[in-house]
Each structure stands twice: as structure tokens, then as C-alpha cells.
Amino acid sequence: YNLISYHNFAHGVFVMQYFNYIINQIDSKKLNFSNEHIFICLIACIGHDLGHPGTNNLFHINNSTKYACKSNFKSVLENYHASNLLKLLSKEKNDIFICYSKDEKIKIKNTIIECILSTDMSLHSNIVKEFDNLNIQNINENNLLISKLLVHSSDISNILLPFNNYLEWSSLLIQEFS
């Protein structure tokens, strides 16, 4: 993480903690999340803004930066963060998924990527619509969608904090983007 006002390690930890809080509030019988799946989502949460440069997607799109070009101008920073996290985890000394098969690692990487991409605020309406259309009877067949929704919700959850804490986070975000 870079030393910037808002999108820093503290924010990553906050998102991870809030995701964990939500998971612990949900009746485990209703969600069919294994401990491994929860762990993978927690990794996605803590790394969802890894390497954030302190600017937003629109800045990169409007200036055709290297980040925008690499992502084909879609979910610019989220693609960058996912790439950073997967590069970090691919180093031999950091390979926390070493005991998994190649196919399992591909599934893990895809879950991490999808969860991080879900933090793109331009996708907020789409994620909410997908959730609204979800058949609650088939909730266990939609672990990835539920995971994306929970990671996205955790990323924007600071609005649920006591007002003074929320005000502090908001001020840091404004400072970062000004």
C-alpha cells in the first residue's frame, strides 16, 4: 500500500474486518461459505486497493494513463489492484495457496479478481440489480455473487460508522482526491 490519505493499509484492514463482521452476523446455515472461501474473500478485501495511486478511475481514463490502457479503460484501478495482489501472492515466499492444485488456484485467483472488481463504484447498480434478481431459494448456488456483494458493501461500509468516524474517513477521501 502507498502512504496516501484514504486508500491505504488501514482502509484495506477496515474492509477486511467489516467483511468478517458481516459474515459472522449471517446465519452460517443460510450461506454455504467454507472457511477457505471466507479466507479467500478476506485476502481479496485486504488487497482490494493494493498500490492505489491516490487518483480515481475517471482521472486515468481521461488521461489515458498506463493503468487505463492496460485495463482497456474498464475498472482501471480495480484491475491494477487485483494484478498487484496476485503478483504479490505468486512470489514463492508469499504463496499461501501452495498446497492447492493448479485448478484450485485458478478458481481462487478468479474469486479474488471478481471480488476486487466488484469494488468499482461504476458497477454498483449492476451488483445491486443482480442481487435483487437473485432467487433466495438458490442462494447457495450463488456464492460468488454473494461474495462480490459483501466485499463491495464492506468497501463502502464506512457510512455505517458513528458519525464522527464516518466524517473522518470522508475527510480523508476528499483530501486524497483534492
mmCIF file of N, CA and C in Angstrom, residues 97-106:
data_model
loop_
_atom_site.group_PDB
_atom_site.id
_atom_site.type_symbol
_atom_site.label_atom_id
_atom_site.label_comp_id
_atom_site.label_asym_id
_atom_site.label_seq_id
_atom_site.Cartn_x
_atom_site.Cartn_y
_atom_site.Cartn_z
ATOM 1 N N PHE A 97 -1.269 -20.336 -1.003
ATOM 2 C CA PHE A 97 -2.117 -21.365 -1.602
ATOM 3 C C PHE A 97 -1.275 -22.490 -2.205
ATOM 4 N N ILE A 98 -0.075 -22.682 -1.693
ATOM 5 C CA ILE A 98 0.887 -23.635 -2.255
ATOM 6 C C ILE A 98 0.364 -25.075 -2.263
ATOM 7 N N CYS A 99 -0.460 -25.428 -1.300
ATOM 8 C CA CYS A 99 -0.916 -26.819 -1.200
ATOM 9 C C CYS A 99 -2.139 -27.110 -2.083
ATOM 10 N N TYR A 100 -2.586 -26.126 -2.850
ATOM 11 C CA TYR A 100 -3.739 -26.327 -3.719
ATOM 12 C C TYR A 100 -3.285 -26.768 -5.111
ATOM 13 N N SER A 101 -4.162 -27.460 -5.807
ATOM 14 C CA SER A 101 -3.865 -27.892 -7.175
ATOM 15 C C SER A 101 -3.923 -26.686 -8.115
ATOM 16 N N LYS A 102 -3.432 -26.880 -9.325
ATOM 17 C CA LYS A 102 -3.434 -25.807 -10.328
ATOM 18 C C LYS A 102 -4.866 -25.333 -10.598
ATOM 19 N N ASP A 103 -5.797 -26.272 -10.737
ATOM 20 C CA ASP A 103 -7.200 -25.904 -10.989
ATOM 21 C C ASP A 103 -7.804 -25.142 -9.810
ATOM 22 N N GLU A 104 -7.485 -25.573 -8.604
ATOM 23 C CA GLU A 104 -7.982 -24.873 -7.420
ATOM 24 C C GLU A 104 -7.410 -23.462 -7.343
ATOM 25 N N LYS A 105 -6.132 -23.315 -7.696
ATOM 26 C CA LYS A 105 -5.507 -21.982 -7.684
ATOM 27 C C LYS A 105 -6.160 -21.058 -8.702
ATOM 28 N N ILE A 106 -6.538 -21.597 -9.846
ATOM 29 C CA ILE A 106 -7.222 -20.786 -10.863
ATOM 30 C C ILE A 106 -8.556 -20.292 -10.316
#
